[in-house]
mmCIF file of C-alpha atoms and ligand atoms in Angstrom:
data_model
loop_
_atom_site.group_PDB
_atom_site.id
_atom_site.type_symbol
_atom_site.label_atom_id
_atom_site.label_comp_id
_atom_site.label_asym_id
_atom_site.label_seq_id
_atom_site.Cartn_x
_atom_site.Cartn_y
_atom_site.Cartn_z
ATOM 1 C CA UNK A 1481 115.917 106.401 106.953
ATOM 2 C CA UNK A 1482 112.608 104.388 107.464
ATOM 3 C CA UNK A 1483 111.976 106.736 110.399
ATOM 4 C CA UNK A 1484 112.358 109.318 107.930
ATOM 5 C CA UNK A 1485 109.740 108.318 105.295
ATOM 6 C CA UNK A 1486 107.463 107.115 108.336
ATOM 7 C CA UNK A 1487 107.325 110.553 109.295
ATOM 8 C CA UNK A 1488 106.347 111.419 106.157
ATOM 9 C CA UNK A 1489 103.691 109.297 105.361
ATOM 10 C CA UNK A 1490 102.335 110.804 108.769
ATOM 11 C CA UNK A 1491 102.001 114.543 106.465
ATOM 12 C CA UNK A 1492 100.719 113.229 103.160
ATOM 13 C CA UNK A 1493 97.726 115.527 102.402
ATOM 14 C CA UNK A 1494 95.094 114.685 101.221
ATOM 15 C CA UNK A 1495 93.720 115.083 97.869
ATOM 16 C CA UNK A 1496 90.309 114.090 95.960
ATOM 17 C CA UNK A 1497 90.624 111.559 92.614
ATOM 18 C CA UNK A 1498 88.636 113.733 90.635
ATOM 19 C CA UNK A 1499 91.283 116.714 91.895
ATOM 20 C CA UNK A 1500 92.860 118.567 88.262
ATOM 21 C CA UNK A 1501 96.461 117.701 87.361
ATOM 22 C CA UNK A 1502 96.439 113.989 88.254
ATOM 23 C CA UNK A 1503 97.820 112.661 85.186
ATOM 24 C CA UNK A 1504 96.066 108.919 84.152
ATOM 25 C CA UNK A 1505 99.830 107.470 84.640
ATOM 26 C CA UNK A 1506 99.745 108.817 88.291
ATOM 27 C CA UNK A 1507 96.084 107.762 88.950
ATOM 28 C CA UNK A 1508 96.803 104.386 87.375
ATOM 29 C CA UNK A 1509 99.428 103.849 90.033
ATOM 30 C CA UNK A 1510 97.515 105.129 93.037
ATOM 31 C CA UNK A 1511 93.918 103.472 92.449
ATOM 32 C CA UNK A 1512 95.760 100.766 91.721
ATOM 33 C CA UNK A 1513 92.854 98.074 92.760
ATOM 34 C CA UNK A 1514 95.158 94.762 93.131
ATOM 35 C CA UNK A 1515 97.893 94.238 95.474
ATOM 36 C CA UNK A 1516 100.852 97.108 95.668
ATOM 37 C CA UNK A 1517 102.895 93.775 96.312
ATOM 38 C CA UNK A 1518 101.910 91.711 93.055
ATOM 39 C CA UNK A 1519 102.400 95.078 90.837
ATOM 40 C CA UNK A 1520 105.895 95.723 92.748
ATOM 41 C CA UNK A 1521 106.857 92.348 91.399
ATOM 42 C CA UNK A 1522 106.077 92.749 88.018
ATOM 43 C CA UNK A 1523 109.241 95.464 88.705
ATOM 44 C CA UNK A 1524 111.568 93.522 90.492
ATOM 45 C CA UNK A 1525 113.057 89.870 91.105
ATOM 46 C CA UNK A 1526 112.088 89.938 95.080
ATOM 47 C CA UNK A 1527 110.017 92.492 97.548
ATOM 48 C CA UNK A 1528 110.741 92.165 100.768
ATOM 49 C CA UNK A 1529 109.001 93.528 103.577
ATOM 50 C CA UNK A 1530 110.768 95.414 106.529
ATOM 51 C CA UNK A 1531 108.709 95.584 110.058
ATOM 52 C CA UNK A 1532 109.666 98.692 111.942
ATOM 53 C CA UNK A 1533 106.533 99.134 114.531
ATOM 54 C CA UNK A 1534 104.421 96.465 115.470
ATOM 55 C CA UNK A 1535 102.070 96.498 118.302
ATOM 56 C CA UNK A 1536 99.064 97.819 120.077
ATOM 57 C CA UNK A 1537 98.798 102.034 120.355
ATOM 58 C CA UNK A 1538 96.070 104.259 122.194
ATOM 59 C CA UNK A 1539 93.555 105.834 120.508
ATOM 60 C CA UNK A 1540 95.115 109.319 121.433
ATOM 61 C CA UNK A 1541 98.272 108.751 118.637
ATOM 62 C CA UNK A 1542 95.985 108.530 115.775
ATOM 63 C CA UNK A 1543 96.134 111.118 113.701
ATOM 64 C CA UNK A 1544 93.097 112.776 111.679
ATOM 65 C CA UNK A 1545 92.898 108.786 110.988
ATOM 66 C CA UNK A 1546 90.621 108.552 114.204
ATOM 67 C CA UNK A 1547 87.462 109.992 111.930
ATOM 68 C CA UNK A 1548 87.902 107.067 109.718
ATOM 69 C CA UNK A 1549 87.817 104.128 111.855
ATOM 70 C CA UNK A 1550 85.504 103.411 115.050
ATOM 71 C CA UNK A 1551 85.691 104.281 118.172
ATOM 72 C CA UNK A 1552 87.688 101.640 119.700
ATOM 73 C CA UNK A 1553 90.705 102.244 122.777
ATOM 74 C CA UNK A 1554 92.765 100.449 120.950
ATOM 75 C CA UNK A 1555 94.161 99.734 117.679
ATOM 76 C CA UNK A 1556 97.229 97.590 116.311
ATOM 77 C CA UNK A 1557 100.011 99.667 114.307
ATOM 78 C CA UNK A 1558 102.262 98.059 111.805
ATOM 79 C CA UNK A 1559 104.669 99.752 109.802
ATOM 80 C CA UNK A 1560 106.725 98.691 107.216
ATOM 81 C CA UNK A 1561 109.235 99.383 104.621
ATOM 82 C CA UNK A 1562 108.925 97.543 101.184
ATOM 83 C CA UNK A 1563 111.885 96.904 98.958
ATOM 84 C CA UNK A 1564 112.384 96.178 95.660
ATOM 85 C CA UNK A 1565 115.297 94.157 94.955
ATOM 86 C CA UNK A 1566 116.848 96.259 97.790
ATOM 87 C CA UNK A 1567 115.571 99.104 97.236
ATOM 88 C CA UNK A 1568 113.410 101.334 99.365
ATOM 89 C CA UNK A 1569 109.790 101.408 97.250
ATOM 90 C CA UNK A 1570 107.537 102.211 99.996
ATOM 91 C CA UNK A 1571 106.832 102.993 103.397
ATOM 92 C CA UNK A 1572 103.314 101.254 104.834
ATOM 93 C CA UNK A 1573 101.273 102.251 107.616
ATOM 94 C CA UNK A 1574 98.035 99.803 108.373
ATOM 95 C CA UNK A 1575 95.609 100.379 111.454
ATOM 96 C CA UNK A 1576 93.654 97.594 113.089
ATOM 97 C CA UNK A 1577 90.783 98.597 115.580
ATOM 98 C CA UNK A 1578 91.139 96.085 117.678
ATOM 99 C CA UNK A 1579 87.491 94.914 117.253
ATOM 100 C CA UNK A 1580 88.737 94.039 114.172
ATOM 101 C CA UNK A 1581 91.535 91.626 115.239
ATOM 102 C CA UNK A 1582 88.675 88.387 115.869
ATOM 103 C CA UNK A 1583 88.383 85.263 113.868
ATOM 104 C CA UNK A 1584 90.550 85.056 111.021
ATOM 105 C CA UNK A 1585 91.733 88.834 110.825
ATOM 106 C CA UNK A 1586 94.048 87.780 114.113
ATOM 107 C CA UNK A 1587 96.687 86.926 111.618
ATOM 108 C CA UNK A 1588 96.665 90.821 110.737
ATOM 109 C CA UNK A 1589 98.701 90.591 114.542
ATOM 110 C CA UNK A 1590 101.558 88.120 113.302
ATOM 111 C CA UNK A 1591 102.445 88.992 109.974
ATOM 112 C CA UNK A 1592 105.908 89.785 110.392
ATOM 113 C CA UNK A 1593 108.167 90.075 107.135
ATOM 114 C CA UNK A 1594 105.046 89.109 105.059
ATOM 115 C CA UNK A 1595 103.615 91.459 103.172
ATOM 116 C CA UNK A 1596 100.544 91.936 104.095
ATOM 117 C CA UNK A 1597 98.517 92.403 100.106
ATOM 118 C CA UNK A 1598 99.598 88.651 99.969
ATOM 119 C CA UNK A 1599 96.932 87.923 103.156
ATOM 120 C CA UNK A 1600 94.156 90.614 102.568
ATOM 121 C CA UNK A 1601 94.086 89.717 98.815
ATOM 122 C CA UNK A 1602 93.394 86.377 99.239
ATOM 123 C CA UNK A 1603 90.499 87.092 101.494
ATOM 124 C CA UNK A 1604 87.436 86.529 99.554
ATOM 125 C CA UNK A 1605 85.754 88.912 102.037
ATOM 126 C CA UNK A 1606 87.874 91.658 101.273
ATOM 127 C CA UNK A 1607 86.189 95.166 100.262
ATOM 128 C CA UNK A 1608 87.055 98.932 100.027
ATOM 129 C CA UNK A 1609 85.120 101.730 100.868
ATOM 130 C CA UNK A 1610 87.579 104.354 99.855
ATOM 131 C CA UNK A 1611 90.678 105.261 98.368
ATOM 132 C CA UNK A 1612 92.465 108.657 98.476
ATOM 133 C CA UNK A 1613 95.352 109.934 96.514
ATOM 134 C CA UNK A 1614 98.065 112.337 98.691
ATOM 135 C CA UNK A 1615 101.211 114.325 98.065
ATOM 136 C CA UNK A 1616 103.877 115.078 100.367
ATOM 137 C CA UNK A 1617 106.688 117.674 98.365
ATOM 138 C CA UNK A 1618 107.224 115.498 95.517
ATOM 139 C CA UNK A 1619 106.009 112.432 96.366
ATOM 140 C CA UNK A 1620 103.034 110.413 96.246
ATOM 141 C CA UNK A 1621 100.992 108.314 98.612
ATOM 142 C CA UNK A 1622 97.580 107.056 99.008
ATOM 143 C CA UNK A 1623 95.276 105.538 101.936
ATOM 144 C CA UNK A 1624 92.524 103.484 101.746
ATOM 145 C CA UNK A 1625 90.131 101.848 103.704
ATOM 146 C CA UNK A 1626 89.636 98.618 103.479
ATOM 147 C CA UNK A 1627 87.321 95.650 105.093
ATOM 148 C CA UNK A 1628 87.692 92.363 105.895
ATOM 149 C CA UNK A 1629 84.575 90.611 106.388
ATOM 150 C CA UNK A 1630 82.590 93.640 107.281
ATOM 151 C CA UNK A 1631 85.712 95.143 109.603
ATOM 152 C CA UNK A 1632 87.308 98.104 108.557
ATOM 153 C CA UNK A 1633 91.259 98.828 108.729
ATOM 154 C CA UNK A 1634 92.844 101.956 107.421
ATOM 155 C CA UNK A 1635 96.089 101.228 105.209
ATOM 156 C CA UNK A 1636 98.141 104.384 104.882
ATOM 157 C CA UNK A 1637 101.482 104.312 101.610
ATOM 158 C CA UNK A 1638 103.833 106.452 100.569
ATOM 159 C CA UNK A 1639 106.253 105.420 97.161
ATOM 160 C CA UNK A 1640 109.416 106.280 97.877
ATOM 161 C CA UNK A 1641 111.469 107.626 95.307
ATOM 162 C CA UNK A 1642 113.088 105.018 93.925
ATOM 163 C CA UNK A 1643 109.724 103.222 93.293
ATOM 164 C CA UNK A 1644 108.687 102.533 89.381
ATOM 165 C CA UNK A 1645 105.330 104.626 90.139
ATOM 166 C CA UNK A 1646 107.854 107.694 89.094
ATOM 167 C CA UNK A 1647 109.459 106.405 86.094
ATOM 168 C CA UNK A 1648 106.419 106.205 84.393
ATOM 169 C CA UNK A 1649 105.700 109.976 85.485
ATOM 170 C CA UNK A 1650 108.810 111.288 83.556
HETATM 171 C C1 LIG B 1961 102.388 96.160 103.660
HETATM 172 C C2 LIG B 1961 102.864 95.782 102.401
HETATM 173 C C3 LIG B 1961 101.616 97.331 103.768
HETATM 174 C C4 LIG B 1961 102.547 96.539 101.262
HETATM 175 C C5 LIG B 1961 101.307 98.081 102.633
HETATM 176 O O1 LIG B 1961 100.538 99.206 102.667
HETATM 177 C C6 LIG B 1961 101.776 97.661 101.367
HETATM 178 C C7 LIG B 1961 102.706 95.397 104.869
HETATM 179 C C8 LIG B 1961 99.982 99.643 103.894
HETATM 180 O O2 LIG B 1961 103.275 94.301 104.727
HETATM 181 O O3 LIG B 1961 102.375 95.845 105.979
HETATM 182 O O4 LIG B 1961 101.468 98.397 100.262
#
């Protein structure tokens, strides 16, 4: 199952904001500006985070994602699936260049079953230079990139479809 939606987080395509036929409940889901985790909980009792991949990768198994970050050999995967009291919300896939991982963004490498909104959104040095809606059939997903005191990591999510994003769409 989470290899499933990993796989198709991997095919989201990519759409602009301004793109017609985004309705403002959609958009107001997917530029969502605060922490996916905090909003999930205004859903739920309890998100938990499930790590399936963890570790270092080669520049050769990025995807198109290799425009978007720098040029570095080698970059730390993590991906996760988030539930909702349970419940399979979303599948999350967040790229490191490993220039990033110095100083304080090391913890990026040992996050484990935390989710990791609750660390960048703390940061005070956190900004984003982008944010791009996607489909995939009839689902939705987003990526963004994000940095953290000047470094930039790419943060790739797909709602599954039990997530609240698609009640409100109905
Ligand atoms: C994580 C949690 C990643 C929530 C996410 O998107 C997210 C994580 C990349 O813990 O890795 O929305």
């Amino acid at each position: 199952m989470s290899q499933d939606a990993l796989s198709l987080l991997r095919a989201l395509n990519w759409l602009s904001p301004e793109q017609p036929g985004l309705s403002p409940a959609l958009l107001n889901w997917l530029l969502e500006e605060d922490s996916m985790t905090r909003r999930f909980e205004q859903h739920c009792q309890q998100v938990t985070v499930q790590p399936v991949r963890e570790g270092f990768i080669n520049a050769d198994e990025l995807t198109d994602e290799k425009a978007l970050l720098p040029d570095d050999e080698r970059f730390w995967l993590r991906e996760i699936i988030l539930f909702g009291d349970d419940e399979p919300w979303l599948a999350g896939r967040t790229l490191v260049p490993e220039s990033t991982l110095n100083g304080p963004e090391i913890m990026l490498q040992q996050l484990g079953t935390r989710p990791l909104g609750r660390y960048l959104f703390s940061s005070s040095t956190l900004s984003r230079d982008f944010i791009e809606p996607g489909k995939i059939h009839d689902l939705w997903g987003r990526r963004s990139r994000l940095r953290l005191s000047d470094k930039p990591l790419l943060l790739t999510e797909l709602f599954l479809p039990a997530c609240p994003l698609y009640r409100d769409l109905v």
